[in-house]
Short mmCIF file of N, CA and C in Angstrom, two decimals:
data_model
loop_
_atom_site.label_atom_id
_atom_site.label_comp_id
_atom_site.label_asym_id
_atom_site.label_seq_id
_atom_site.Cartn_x
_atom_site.Cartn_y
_atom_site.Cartn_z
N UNK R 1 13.23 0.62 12.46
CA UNK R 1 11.89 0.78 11.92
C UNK R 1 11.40 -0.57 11.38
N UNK R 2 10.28 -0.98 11.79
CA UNK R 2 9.48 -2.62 11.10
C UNK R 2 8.92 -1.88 10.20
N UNK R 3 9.12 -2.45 8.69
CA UNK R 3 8.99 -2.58 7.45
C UNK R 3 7.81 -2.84 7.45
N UNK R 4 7.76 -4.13 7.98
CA UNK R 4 6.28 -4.33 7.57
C UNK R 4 4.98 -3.77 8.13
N UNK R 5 5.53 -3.26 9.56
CA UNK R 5 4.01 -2.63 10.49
C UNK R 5 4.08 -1.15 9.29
N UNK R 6 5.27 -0.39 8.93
CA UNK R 6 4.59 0.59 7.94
C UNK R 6 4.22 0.11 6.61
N UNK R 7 4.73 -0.87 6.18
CA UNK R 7 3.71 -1.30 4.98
C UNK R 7 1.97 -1.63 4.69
N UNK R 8 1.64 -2.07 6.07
CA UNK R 8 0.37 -1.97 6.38
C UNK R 8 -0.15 -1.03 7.43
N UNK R 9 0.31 -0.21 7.45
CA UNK R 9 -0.02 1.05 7.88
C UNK R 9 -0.48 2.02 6.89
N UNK R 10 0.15 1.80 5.71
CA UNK R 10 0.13 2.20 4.53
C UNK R 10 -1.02 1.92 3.60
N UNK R 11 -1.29 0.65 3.72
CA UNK R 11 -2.19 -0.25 2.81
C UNK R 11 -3.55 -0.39 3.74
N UNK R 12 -3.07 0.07 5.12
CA UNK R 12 -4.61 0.61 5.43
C UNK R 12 -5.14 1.85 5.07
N UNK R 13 -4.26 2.85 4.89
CA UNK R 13 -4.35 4.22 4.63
C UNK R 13 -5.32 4.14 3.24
N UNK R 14 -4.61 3.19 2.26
CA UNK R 14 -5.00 3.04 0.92
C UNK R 14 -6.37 2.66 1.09
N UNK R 15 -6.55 2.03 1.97
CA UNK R 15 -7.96 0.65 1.60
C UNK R 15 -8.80 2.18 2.36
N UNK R 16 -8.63 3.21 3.27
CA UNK R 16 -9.37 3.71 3.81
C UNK R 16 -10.45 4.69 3.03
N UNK R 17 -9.12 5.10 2.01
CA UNK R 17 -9.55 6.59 1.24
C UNK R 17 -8.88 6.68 -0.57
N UNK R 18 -10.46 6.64 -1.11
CA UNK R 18 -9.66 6.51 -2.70
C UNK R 18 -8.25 7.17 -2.81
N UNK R 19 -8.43 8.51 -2.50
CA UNK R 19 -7.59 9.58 -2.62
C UNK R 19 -6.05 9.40 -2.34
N UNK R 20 -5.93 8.85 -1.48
CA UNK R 20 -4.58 8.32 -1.35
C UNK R 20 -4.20 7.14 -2.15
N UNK R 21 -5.21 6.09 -2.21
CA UNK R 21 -4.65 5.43 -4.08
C UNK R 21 -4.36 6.06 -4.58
N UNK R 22 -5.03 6.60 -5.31
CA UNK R 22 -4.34 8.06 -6.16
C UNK R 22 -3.29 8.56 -5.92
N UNK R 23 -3.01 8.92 -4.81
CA UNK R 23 -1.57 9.83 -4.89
C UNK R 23 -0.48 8.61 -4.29
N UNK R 24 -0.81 7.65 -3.85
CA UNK R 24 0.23 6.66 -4.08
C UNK R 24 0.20 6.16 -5.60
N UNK R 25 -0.39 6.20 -6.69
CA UNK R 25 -0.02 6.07 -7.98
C UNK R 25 1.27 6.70 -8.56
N UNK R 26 0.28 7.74 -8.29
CA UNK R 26 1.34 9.34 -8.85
C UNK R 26 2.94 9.14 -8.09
N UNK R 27 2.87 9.56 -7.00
CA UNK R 27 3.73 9.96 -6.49
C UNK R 27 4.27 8.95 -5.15
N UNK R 28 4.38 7.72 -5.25
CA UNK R 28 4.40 7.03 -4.02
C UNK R 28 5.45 7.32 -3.37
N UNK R 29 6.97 7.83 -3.32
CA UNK R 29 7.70 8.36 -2.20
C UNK R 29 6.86 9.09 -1.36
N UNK R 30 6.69 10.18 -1.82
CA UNK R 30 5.76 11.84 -1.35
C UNK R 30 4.91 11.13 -0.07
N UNK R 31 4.08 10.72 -0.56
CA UNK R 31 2.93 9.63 -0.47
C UNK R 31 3.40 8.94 1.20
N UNK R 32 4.00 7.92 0.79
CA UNK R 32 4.91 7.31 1.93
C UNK R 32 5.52 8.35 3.38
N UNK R 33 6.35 8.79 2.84
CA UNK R 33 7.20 10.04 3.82
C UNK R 33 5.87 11.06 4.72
N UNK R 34 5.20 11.41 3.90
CA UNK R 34 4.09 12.12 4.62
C UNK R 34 2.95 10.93 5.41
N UNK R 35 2.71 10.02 5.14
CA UNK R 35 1.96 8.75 6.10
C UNK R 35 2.64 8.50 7.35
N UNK R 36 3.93 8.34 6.89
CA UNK R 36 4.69 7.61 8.04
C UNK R 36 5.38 8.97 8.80
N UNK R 37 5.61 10.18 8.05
CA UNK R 37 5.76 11.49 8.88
C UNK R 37 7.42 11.57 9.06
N UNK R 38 8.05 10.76 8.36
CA UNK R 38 9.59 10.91 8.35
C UNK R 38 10.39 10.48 6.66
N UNK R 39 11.55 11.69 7.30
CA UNK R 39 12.47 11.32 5.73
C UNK R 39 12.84 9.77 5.59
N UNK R 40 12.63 8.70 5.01
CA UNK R 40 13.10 7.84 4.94
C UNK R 40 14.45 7.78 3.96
N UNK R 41 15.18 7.30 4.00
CA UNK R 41 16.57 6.95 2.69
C UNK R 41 15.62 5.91 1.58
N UNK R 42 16.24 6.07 0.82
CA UNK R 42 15.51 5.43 -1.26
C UNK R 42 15.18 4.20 -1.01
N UNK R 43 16.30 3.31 -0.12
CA UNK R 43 16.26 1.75 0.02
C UNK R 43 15.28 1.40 1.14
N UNK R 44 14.87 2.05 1.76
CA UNK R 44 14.04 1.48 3.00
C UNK R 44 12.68 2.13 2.03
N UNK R 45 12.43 3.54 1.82
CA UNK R 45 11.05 3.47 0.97
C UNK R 45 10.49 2.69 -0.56
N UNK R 46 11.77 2.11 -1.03
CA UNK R 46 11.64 1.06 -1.92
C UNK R 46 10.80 0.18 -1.50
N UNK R 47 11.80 -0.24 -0.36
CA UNK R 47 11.11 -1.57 0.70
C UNK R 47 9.46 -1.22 0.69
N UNK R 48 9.35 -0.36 1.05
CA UNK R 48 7.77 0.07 2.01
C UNK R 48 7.17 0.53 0.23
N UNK R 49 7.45 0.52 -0.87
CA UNK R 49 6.80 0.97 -1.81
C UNK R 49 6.35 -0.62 -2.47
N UNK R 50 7.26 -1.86 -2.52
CA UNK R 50 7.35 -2.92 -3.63
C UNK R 50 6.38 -3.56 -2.30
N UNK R 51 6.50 -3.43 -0.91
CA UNK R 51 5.80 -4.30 -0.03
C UNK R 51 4.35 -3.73 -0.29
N UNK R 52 4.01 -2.61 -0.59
CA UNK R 52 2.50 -2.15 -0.52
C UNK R 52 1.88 -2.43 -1.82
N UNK R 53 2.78 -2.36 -3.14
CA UNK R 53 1.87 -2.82 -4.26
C UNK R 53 1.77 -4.39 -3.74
N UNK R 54 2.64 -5.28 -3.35
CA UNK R 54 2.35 -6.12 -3.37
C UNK R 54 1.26 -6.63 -2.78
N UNK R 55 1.08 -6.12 -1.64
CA UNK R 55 0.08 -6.25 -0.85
C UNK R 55 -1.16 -6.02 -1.15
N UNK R 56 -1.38 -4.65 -1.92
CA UNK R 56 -2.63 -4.56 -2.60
C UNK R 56 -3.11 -5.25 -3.84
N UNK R 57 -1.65 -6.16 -4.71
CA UNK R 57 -2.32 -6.83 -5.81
C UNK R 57 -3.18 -8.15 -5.22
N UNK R 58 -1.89 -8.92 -4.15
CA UNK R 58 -2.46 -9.72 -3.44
C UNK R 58 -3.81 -9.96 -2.97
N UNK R 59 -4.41 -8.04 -2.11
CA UNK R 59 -5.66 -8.27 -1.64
C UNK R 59 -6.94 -8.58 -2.83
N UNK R 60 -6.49 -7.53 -3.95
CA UNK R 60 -6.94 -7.93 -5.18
C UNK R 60 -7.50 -9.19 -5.58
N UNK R 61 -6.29 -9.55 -6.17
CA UNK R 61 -6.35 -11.31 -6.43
C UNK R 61 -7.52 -11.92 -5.15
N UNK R 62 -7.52 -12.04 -3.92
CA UNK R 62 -7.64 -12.24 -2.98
C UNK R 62 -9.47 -12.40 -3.12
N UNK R 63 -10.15 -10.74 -3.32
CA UNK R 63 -11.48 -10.64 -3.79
C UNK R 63 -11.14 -11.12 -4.91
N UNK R 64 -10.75 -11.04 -5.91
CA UNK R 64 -11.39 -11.80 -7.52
C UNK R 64 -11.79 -13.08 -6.97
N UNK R 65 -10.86 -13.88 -6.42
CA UNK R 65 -11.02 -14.92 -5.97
C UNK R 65 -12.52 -15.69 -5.29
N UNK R 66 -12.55 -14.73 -4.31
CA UNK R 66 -13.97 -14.86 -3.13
C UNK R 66 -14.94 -14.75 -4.17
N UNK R 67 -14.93 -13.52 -5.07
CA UNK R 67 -16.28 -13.30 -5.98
C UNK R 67 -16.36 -14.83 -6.96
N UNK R 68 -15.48 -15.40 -7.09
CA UNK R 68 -15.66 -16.98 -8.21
C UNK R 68 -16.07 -17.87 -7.41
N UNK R 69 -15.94 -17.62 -6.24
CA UNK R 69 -16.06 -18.93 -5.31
C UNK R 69 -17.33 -18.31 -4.92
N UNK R 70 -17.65 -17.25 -5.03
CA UNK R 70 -19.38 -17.26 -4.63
C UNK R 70 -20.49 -17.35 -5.78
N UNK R 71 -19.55 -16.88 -6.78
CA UNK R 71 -19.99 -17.56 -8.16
C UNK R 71 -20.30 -19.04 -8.64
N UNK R 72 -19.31 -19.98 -8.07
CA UNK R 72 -19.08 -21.47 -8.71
C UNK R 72 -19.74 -22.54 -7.32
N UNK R 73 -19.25 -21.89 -6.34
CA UNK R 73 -19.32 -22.29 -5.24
C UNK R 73 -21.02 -22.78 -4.81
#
């Protein structure tokens, strides 16, 4: 399984529909297993859980960013 094609598989899911922010808050195993449609083991949905916050603080940071630079810029 590539880690990373379901990590952004994931973090498109997120960016698509509030609602699943949300329940990746709450409950991000649940969350995960039902996106990707299989039992994963703790250590591989770790993986796919620490890769997707990251990814979304990143995109975060990412706009704060663009909005200063259209600010200062």
């Amino acid at each position: 399984m590539d880690i990373k094609e379901q990590i952004n598989k994931v973090v498109e899911e997120i960016s698509k529909n509030p609602n699943i922010k949300e329940q990746f808050e709450k409950e991000p195993v649940k969350l995960i297993e039902k996106l990707i449609g299989v039992d994963l083991p703790d250590e591989i949905v770790t993986k796919i859980i620490d890769g997707v916050k990251a990814k979304l603080t990143l995109d975060g940071v990412s706009k704060v960013a663009d909005t200063f630079k259209g600010i200062f810029g």
